[in-house]
CSV table of N, CA and C in Angstrom, one decimal:
chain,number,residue,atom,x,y,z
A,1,UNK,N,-16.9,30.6,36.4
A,1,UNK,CA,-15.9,31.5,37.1
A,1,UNK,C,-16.5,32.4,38.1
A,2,UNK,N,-17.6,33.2,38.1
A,2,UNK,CA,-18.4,34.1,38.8
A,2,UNK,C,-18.9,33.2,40.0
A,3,UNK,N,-19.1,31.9,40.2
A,3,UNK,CA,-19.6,31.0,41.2
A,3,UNK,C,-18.3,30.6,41.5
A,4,UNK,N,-17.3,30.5,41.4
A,4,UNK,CA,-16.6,30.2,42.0
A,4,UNK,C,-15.6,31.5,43.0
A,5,UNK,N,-16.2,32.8,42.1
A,5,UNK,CA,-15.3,33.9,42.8
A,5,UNK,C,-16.6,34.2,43.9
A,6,UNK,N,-17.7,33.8,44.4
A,6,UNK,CA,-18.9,33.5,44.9
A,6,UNK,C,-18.8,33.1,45.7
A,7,UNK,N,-18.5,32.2,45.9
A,7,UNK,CA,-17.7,31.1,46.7
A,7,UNK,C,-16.8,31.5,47.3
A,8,UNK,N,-15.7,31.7,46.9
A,8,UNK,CA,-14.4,32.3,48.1
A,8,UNK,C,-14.9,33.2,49.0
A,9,UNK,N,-15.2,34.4,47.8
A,9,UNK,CA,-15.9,36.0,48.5
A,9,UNK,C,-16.8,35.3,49.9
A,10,UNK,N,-17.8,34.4,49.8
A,10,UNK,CA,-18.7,34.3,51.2
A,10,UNK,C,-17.7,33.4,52.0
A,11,UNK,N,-16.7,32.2,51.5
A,11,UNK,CA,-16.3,31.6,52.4
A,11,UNK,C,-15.2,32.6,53.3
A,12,UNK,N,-14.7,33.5,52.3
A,12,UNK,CA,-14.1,34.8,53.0
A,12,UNK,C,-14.3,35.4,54.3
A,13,UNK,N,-15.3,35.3,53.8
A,13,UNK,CA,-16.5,36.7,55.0
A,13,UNK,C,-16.9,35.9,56.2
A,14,UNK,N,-16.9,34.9,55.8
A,14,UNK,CA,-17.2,34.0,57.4
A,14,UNK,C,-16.1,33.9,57.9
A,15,UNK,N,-14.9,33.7,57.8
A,15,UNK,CA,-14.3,33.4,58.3
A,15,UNK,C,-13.3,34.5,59.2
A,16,UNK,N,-13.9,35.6,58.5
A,16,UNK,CA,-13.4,36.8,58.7
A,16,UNK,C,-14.4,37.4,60.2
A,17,UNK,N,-15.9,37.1,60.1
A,17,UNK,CA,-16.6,37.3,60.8
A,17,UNK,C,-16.3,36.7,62.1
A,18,UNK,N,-16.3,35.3,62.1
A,18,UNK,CA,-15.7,34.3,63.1
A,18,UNK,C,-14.7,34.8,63.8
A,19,UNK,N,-13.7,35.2,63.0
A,19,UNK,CA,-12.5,35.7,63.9
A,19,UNK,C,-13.0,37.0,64.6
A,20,UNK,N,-13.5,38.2,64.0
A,20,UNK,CA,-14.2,39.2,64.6
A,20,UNK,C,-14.8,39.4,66.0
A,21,UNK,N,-15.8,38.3,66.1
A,21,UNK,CA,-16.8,37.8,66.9
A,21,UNK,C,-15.4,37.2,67.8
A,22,UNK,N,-14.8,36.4,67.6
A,22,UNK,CA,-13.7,36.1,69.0
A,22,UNK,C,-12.9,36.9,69.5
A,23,UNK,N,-12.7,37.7,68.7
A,23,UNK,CA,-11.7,38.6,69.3
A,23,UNK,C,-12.7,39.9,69.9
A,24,UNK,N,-14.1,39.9,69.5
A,24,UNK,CA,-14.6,40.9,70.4
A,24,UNK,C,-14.9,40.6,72.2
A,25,UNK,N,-15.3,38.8,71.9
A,25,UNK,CA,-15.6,38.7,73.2
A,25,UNK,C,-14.3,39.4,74.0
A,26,UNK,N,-12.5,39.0,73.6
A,26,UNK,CA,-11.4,39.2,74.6
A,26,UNK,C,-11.7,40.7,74.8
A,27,UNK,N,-11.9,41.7,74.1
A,27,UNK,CA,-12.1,42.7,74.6
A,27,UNK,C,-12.8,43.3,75.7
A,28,UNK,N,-14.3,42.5,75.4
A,28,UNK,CA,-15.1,42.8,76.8
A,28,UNK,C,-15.0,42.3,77.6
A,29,UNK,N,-13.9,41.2,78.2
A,29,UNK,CA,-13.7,41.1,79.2
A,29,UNK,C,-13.4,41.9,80.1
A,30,UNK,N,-14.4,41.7,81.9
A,30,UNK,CA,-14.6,41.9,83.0
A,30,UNK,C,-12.6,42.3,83.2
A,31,UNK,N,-12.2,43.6,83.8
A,31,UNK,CA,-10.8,44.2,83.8
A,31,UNK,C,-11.0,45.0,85.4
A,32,UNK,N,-11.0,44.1,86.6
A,32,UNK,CA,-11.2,45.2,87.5
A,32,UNK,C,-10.1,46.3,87.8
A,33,UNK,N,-9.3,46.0,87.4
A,33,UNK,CA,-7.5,46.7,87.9
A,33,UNK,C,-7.7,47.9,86.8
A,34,UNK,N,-8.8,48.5,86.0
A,34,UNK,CA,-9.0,49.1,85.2
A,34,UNK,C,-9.5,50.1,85.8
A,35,UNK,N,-9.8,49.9,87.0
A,35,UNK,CA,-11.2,51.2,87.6
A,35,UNK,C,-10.6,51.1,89.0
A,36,UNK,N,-9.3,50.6,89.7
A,36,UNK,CA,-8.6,50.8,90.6
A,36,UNK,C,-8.4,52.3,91.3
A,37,UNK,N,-8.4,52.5,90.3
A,37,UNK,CA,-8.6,54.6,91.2
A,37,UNK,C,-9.5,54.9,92.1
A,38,UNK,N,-11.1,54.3,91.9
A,38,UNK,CA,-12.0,54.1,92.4
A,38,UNK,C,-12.1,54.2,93.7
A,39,UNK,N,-11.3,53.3,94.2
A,39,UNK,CA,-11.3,52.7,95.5
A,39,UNK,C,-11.2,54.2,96.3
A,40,UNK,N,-12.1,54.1,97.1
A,40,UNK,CA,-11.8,55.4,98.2
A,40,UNK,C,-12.9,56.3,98.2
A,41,UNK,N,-14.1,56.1,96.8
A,41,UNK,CA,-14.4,57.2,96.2
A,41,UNK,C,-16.2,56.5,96.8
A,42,UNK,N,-16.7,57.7,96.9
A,42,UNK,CA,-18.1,57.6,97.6
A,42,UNK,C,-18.9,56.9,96.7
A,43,UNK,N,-20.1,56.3,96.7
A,43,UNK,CA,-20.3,55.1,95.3
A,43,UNK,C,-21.2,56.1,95.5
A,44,UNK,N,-21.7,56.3,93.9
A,44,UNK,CA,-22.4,57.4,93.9
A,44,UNK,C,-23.0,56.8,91.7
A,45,UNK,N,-24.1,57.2,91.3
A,45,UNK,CA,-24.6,56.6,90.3
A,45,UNK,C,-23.5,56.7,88.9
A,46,UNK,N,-23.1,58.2,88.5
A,46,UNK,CA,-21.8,58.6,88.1
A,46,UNK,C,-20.5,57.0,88.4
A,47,UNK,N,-20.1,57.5,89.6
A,47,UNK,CA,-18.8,56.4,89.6
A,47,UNK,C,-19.4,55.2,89.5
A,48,UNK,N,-20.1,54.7,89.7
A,48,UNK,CA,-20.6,53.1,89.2
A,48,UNK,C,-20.8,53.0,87.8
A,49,UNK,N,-21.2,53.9,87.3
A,49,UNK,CA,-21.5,53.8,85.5
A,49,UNK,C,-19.9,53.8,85.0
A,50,UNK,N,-19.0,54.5,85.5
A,50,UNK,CA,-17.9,55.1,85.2
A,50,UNK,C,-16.5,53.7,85.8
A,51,UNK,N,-17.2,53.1,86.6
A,51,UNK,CA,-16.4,52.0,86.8
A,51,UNK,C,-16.9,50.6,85.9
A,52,UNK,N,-18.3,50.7,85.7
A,52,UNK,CA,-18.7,49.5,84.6
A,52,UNK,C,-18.0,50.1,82.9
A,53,UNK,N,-18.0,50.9,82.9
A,53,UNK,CA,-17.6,51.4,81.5
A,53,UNK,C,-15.6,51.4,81.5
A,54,UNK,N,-15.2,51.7,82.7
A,54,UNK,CA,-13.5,51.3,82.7
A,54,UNK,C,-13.5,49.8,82.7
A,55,UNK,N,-14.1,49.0,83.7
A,55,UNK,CA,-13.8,47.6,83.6
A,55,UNK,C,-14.2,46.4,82.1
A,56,UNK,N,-15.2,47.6,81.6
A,56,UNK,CA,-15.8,47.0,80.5
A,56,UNK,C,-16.5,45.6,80.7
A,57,UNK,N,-17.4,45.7,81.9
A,57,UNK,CA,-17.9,44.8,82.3
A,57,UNK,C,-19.7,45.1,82.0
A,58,UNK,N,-20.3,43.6,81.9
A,58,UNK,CA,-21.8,44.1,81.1
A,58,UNK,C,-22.6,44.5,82.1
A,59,UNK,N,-22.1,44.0,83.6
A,59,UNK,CA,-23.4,44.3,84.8
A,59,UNK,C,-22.7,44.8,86.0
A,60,UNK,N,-23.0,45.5,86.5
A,60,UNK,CA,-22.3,45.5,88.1
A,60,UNK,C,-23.4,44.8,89.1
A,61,UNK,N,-22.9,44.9,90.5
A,61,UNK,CA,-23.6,44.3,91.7
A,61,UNK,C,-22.9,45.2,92.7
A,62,UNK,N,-23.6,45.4,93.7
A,62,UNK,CA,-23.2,46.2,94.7
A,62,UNK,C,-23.4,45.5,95.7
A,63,UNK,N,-22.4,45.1,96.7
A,63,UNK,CA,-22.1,44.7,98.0
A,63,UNK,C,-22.7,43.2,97.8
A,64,UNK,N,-22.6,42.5,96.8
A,64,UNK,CA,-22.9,41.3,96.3
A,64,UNK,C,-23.5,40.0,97.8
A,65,UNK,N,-24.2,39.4,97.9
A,65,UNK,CA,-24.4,38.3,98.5
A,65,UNK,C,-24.3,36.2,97.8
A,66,UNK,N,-24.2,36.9,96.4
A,66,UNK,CA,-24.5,36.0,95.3
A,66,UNK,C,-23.3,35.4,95.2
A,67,UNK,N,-22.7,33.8,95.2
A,67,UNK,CA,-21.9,33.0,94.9
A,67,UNK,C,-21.9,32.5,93.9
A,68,UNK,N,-22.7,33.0,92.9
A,68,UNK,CA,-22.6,32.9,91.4
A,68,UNK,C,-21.6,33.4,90.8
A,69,UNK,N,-20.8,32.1,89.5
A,69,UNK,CA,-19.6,33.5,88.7
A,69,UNK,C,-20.1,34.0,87.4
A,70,UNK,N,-19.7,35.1,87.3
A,70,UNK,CA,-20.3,35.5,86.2
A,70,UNK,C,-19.2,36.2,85.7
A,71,UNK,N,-18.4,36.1,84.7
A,71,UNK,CA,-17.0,37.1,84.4
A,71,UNK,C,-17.2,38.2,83.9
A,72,UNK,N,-18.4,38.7,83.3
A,72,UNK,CA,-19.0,40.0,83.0
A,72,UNK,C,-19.4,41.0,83.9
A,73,UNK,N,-19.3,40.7,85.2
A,73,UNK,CA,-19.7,41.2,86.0
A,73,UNK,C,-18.9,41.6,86.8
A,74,UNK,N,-19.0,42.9,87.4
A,74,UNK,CA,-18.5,44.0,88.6
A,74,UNK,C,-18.9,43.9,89.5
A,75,UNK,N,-18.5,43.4,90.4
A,75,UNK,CA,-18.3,43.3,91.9
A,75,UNK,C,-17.4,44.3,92.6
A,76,UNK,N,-18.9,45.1,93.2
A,76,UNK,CA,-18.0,46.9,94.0
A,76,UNK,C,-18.8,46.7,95.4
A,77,UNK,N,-17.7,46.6,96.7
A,77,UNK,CA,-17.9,46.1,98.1
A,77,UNK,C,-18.0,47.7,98.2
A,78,UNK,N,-18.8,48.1,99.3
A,78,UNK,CA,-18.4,49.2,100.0
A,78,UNK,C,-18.5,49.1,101.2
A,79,UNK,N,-18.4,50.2,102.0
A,79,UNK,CA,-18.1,50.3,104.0
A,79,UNK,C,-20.0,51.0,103.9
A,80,UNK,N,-20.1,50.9,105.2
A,80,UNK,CA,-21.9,51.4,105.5
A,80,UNK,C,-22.1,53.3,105.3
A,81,UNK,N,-20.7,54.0,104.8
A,81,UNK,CA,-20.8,54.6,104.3
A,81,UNK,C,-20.8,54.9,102.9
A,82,UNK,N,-20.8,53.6,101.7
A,82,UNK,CA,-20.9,54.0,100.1
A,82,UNK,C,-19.3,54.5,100.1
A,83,UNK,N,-18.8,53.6,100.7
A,83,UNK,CA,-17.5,54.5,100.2
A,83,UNK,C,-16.9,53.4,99.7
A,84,UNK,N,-16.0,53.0,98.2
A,84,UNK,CA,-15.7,51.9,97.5
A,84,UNK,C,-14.4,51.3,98.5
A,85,UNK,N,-14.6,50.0,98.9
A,85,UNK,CA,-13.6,49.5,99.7
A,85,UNK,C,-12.8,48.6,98.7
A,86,UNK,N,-13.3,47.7,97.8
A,86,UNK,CA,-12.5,46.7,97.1
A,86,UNK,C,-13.8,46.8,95.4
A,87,UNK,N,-13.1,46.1,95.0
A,87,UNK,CA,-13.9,45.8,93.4
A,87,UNK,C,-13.1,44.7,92.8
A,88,UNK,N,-14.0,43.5,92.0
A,88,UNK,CA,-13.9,42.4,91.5
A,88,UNK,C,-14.5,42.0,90.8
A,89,UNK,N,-14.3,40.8,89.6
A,89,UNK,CA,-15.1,40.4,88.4
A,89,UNK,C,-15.1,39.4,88.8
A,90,UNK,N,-16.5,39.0,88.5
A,90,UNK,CA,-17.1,37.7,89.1
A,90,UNK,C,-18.3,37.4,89.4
């Protein structure tokens, strides 16, 4: 009886973890429309931390050259003055 209540208990917990683990990745999805306020604002080390932590993105890039996608990733364009013109995940 004890190996069988053994048994559920771990097949439980996996399955319980599995679901955990997928539904964390939906969370940390890359959210630019999250840090939309931004736009306008002098890029400065503060609002770049503060825009990776709204979008809940794992990396940012600044004024990007790279044609790589990466969905974790912040993409923040600015003008030749650091001033945030556009932002995107990718």
């Amino acid at each position: 009886m004890s190996r069988l209540f053994t048994a559920g208990l771990l097949t439980s917990l996996t399955i319980a973890l599995t679901l955990m683990q997928a539904h964390a990745g939906e969370l940390k999805r890359c959210n630019a429309q999250r840090a939309s306020y931004l736009i306008g604002e002098y890029l400065t080390r503060t609002v770049l931390e503060q825009a990776r932590v709204e979008t809940r993105a794992a990396r940012v890039i600044v004024n990007p050259v790279t044609q790589e996608f990466d969905p974790d990733r912040l993409r923040v364009i600015t003008d030749l003055d650091l001033k945030i013109t556009s932002m995107s995940c990718g």
